[in-house]
mmCIF file of C-alpha atoms and ligand atoms in Angstrom:
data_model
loop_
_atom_site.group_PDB
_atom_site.id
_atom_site.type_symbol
_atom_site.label_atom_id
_atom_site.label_comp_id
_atom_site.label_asym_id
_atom_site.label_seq_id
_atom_site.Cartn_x
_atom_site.Cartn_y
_atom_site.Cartn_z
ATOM 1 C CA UNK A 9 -24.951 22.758 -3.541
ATOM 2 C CA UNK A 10 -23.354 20.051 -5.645
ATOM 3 C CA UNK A 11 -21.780 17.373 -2.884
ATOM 4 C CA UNK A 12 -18.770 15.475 -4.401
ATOM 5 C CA UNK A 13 -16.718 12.997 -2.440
ATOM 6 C CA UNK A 14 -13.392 15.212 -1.273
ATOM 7 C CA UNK A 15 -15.609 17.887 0.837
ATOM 8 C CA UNK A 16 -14.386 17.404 4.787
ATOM 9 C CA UNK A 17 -16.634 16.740 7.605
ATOM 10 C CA UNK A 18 -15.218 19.644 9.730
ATOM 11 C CA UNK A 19 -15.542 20.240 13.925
ATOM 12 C CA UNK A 20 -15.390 23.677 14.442
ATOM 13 C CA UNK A 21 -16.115 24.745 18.305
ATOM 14 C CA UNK A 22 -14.886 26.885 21.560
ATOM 15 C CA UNK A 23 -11.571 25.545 23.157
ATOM 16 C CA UNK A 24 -12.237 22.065 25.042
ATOM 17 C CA UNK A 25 -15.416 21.533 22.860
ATOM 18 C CA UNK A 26 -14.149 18.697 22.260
ATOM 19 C CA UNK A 27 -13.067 18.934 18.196
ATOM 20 C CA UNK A 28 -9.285 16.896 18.774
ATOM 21 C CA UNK A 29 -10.657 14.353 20.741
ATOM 22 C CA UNK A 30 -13.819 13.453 19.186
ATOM 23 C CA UNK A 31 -12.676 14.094 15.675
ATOM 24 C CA UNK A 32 -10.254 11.483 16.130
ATOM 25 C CA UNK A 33 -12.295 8.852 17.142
ATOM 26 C CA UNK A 34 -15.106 9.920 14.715
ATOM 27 C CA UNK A 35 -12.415 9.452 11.919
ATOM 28 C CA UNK A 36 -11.378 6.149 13.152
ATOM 29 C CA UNK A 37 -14.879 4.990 12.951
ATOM 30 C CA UNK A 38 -15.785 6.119 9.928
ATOM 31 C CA UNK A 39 -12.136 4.835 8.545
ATOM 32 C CA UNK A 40 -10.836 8.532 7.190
ATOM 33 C CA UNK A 41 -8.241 10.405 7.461
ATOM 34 C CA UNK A 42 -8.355 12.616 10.959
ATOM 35 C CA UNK A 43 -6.177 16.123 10.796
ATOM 36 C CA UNK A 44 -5.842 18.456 13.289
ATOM 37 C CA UNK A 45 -4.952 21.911 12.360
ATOM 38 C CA UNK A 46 -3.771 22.692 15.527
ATOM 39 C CA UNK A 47 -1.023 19.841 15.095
ATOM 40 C CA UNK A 48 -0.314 20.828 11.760
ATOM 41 C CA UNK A 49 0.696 24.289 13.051
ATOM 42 C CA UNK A 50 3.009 22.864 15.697
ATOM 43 C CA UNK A 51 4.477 20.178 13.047
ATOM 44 C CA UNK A 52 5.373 23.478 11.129
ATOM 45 C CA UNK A 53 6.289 26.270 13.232
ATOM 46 C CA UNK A 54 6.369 25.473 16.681
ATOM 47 C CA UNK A 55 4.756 24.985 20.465
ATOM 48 C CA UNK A 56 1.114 27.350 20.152
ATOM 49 C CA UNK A 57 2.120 29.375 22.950
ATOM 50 C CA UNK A 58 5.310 29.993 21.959
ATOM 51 C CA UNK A 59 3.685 31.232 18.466
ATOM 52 C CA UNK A 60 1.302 33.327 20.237
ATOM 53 C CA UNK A 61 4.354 35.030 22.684
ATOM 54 C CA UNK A 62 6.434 35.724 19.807
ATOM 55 C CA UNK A 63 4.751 36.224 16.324
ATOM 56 C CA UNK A 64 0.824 37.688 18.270
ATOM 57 C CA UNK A 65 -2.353 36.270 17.866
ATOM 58 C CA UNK A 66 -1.588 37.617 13.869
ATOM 59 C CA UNK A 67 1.059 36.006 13.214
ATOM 60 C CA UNK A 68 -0.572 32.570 14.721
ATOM 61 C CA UNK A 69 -3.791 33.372 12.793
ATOM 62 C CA UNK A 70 -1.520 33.036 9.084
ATOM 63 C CA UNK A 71 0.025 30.038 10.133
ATOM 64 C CA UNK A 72 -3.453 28.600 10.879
ATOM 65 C CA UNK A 73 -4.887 29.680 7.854
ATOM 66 C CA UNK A 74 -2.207 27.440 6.102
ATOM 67 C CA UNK A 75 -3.011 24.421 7.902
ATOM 68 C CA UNK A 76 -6.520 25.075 7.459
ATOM 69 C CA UNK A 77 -6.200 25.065 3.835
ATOM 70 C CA UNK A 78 -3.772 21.876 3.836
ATOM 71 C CA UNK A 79 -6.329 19.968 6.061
ATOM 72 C CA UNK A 80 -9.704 20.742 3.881
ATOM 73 C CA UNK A 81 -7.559 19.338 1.061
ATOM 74 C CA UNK A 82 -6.478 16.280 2.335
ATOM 75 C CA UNK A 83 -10.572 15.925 3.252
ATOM 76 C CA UNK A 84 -11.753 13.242 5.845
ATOM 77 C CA UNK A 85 -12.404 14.767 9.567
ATOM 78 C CA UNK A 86 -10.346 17.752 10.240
ATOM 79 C CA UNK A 87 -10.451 19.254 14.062
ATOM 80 C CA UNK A 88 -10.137 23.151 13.023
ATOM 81 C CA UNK A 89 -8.447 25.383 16.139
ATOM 82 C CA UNK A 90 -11.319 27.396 17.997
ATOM 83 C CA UNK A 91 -10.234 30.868 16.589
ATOM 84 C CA UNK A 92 -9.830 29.501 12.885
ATOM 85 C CA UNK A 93 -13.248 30.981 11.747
ATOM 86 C CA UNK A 94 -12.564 34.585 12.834
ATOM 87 C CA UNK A 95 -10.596 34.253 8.968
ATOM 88 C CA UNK A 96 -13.287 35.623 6.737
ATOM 89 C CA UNK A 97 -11.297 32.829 4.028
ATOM 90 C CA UNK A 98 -11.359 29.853 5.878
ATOM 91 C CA UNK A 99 -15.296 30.572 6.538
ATOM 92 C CA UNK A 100 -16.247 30.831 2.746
ATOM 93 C CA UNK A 101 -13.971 27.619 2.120
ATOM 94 C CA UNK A 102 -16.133 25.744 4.906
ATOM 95 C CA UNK A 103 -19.242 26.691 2.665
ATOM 96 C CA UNK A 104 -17.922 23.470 0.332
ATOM 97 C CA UNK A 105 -17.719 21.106 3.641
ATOM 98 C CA UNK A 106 -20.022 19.411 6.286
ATOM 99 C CA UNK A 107 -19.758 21.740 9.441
ATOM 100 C CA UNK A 108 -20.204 20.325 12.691
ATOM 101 C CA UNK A 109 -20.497 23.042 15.500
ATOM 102 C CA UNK A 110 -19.389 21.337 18.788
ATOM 103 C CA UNK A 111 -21.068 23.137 21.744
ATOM 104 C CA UNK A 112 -19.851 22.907 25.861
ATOM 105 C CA UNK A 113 -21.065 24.773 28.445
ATOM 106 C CA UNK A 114 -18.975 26.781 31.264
ATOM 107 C CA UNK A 115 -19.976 24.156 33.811
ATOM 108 C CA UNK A 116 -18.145 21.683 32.417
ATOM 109 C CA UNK A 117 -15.683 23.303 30.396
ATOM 110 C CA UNK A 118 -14.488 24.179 33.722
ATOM 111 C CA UNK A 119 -12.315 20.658 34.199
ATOM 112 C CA UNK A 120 -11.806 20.791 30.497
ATOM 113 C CA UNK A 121 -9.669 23.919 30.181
ATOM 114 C CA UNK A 122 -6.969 23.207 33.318
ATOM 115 C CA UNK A 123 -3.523 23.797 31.854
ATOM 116 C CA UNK A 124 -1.352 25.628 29.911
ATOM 117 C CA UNK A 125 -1.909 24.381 26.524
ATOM 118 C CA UNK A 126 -4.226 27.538 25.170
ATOM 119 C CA UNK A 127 -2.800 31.099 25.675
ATOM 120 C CA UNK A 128 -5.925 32.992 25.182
ATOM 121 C CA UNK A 129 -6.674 31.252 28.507
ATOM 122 C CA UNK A 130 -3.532 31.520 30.180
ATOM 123 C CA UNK A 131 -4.017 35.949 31.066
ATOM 124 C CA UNK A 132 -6.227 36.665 34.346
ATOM 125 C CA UNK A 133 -7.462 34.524 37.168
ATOM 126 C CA UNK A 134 -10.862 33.502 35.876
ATOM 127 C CA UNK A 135 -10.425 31.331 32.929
ATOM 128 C CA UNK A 136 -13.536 30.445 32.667
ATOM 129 C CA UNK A 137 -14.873 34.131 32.491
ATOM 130 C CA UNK A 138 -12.113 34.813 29.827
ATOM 131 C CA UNK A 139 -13.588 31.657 27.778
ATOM 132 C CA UNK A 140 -17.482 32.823 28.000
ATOM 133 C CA UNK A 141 -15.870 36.114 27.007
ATOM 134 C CA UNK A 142 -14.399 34.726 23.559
ATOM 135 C CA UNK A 143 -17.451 32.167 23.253
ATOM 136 C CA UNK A 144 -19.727 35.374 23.490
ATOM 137 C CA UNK A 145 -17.189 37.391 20.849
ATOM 138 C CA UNK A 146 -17.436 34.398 18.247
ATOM 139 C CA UNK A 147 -20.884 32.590 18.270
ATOM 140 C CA UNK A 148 -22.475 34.368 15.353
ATOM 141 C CA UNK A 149 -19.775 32.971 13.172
ATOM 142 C CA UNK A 150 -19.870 29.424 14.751
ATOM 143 C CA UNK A 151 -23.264 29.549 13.738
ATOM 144 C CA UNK A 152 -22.805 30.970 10.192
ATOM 145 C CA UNK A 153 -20.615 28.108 9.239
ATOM 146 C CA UNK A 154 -22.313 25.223 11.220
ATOM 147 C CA UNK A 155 -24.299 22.434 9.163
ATOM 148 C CA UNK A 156 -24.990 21.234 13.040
ATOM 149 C CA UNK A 157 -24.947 21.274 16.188
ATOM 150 C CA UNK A 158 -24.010 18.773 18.839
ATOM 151 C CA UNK A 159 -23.500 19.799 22.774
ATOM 152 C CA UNK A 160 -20.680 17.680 24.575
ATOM 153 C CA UNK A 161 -21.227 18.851 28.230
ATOM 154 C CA UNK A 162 -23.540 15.563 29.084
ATOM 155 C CA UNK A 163 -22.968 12.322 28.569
ATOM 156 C CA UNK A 164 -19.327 9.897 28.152
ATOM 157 C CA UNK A 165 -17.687 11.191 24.815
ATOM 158 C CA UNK A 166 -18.566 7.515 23.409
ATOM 159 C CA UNK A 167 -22.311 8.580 22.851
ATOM 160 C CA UNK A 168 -21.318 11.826 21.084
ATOM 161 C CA UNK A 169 -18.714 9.969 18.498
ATOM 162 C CA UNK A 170 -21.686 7.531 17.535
ATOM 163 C CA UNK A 171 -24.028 10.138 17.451
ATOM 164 C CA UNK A 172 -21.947 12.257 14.868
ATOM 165 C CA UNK A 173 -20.989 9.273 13.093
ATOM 166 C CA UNK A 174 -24.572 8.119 12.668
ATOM 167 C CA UNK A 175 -25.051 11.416 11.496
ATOM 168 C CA UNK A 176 -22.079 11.151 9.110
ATOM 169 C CA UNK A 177 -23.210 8.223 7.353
ATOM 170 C CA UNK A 178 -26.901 9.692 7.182
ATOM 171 C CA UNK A 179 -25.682 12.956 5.177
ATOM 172 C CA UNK A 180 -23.310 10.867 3.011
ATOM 173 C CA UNK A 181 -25.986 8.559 1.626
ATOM 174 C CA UNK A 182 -27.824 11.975 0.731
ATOM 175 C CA UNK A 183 -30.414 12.042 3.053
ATOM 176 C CA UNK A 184 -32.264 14.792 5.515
ATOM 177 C CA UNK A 185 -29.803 16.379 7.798
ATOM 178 C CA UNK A 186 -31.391 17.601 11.217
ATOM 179 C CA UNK A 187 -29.955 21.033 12.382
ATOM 180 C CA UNK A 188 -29.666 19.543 16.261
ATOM 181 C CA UNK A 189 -27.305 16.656 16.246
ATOM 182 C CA UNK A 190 -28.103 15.627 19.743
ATOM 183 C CA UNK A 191 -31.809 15.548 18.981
ATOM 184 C CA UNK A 192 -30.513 13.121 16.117
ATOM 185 C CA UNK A 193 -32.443 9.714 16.481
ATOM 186 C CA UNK A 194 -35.980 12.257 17.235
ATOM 187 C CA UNK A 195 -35.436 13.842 14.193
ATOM 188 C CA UNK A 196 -33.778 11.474 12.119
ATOM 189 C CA UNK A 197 -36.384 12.450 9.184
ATOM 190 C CA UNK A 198 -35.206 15.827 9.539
ATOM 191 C CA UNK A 199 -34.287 18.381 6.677
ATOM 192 C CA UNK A 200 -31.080 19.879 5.802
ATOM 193 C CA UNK A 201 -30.340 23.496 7.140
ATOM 194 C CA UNK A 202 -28.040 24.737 4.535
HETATM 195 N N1 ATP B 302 -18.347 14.117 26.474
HETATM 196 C C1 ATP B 302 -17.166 14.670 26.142
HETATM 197 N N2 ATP B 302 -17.052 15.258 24.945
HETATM 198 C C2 ATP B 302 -15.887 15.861 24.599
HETATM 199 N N3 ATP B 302 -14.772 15.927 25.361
HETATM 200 C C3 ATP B 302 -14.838 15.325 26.565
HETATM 201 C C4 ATP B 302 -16.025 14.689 27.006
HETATM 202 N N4 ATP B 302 -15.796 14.207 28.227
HETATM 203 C C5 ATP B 302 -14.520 14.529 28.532
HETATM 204 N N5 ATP B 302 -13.928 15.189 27.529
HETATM 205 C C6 ATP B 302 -12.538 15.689 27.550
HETATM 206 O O1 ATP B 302 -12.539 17.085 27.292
HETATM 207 C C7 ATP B 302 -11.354 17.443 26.588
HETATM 208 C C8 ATP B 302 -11.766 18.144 25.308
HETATM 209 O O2 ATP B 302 -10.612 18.761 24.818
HETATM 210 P P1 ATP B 302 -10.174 18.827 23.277
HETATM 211 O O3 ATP B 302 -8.710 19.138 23.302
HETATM 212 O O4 ATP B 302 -10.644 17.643 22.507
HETATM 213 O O5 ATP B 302 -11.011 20.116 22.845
HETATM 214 P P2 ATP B 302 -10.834 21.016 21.567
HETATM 215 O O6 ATP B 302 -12.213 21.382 21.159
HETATM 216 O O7 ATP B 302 -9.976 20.322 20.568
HETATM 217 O O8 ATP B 302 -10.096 22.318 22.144
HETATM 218 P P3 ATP B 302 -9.025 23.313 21.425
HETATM 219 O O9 ATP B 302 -9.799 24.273 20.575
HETATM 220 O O10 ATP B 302 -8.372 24.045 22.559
HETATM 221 O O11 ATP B 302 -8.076 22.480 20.623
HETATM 222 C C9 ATP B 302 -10.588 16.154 26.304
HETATM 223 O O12 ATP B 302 -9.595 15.992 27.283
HETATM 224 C C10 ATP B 302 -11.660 15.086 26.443
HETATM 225 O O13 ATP B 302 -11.148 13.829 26.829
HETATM 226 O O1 SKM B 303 -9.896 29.390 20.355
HETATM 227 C C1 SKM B 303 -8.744 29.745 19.995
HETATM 228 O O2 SKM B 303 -8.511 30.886 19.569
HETATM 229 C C2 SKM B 303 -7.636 28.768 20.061
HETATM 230 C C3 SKM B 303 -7.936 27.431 20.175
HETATM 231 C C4 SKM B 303 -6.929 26.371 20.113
HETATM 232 O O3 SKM B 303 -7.449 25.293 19.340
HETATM 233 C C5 SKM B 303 -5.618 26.874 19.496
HETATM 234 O O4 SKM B 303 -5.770 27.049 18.112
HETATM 235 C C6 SKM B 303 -5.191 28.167 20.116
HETATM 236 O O5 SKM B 303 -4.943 27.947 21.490
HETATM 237 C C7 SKM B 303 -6.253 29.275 19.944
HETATM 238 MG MG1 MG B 304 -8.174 20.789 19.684
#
């Protein structure tokens, strides 16, 4: 695949993975442009859960697909919301970016996930079940779209923003990319997976 200059480096990931947070910092570091498709959606239309009461998890879905597309055009690090790759479009556009699955697991997504900020979350009294539940639904397209992987459950978020940005600067120059971002410094000779 022919690499030019505008494709994204893209978090995609479960809910409180860890995409807004680290993507911003990543971005920072790296001195791009950080978008968050989530906030573009609220800039545009409105409070999430107040999408998702009155418009359905449809009518959310088309908004997001907008904000996807305005994001991967502006390019630099763009946090995608943890649904956005159920859209069968927004998964053939990621084919032209550098996707980094962010991984957590239900341990520690636990703390993560307190609040009402996500409304597939907010139904039942086991949150945590309910997020295994759409983790389970989705993970064959996280891994469809994922260049790689990086788990955030151990470890201060500091080590996982240098460890994606050291991986950042190793694609960019053109070099091997290793499919396991958190075996990154092991495998630092690695070869790209897609
Ligand atoms: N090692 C870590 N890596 C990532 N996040 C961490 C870590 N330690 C603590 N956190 C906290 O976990 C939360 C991750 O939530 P964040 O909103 O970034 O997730 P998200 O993937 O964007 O979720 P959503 O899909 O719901 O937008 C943040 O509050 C962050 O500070
Ligand atoms: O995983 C999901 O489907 C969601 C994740 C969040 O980023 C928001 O986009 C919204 O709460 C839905
Ligand atoms: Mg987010």
């Amino acid at each position: 695949m022919t690499r030019t200059s505008t494709e994204a480096i893209v978090l995609v990931g479960p809910m409180g993975a860890g995409k807004s947070s680290i993507g911003r910092r990543v971005a920072r570091e790296l001195g791009l442009p950080f978008t968050d498709t989530d906030t573009l959606v609220v800039r545009d239309h409105g409070p999430i859960a107040q999408l998702f009461a009155t418009q359905g998890e449809a009518g959310f879905r088309e908004m997001e697909r907008g904000a996807v597309q305005e994001a991967l055009a502006r390019g630099g690090v763009v946090a995608l919301g943890g649904g956005a790759i159920l859209d069968p479009a927004t998964r053939t556009d990621l084919g032209a970016h550098h996707v980094v699955l962010l991984t957590v697991s239900p341990q520690i997504v636990k703390a993560r996930i307190q609040g009402a900020r996500r409304p597939l979350l907010a139904d039942g009294d086991d949150p945590v079940a309910r997020w295994e539940a759409i983790v389970a639904s989705r993970s064959a397209l996280y891994a469809e779209v994922a260049d790689v992987t990086f788990d955030t459950s151990h470890g201060p978020l500091a080590l996982v923003v240098k460890d994606i940005v050291s991986w950042a600067r190793h694609m960019r120059e053109g070099r091997g990319i290793p499919a396991n971002g958190n075996a990154w410094d092991a495998l630092s000779e690695g070869t790209e997976t897609k």
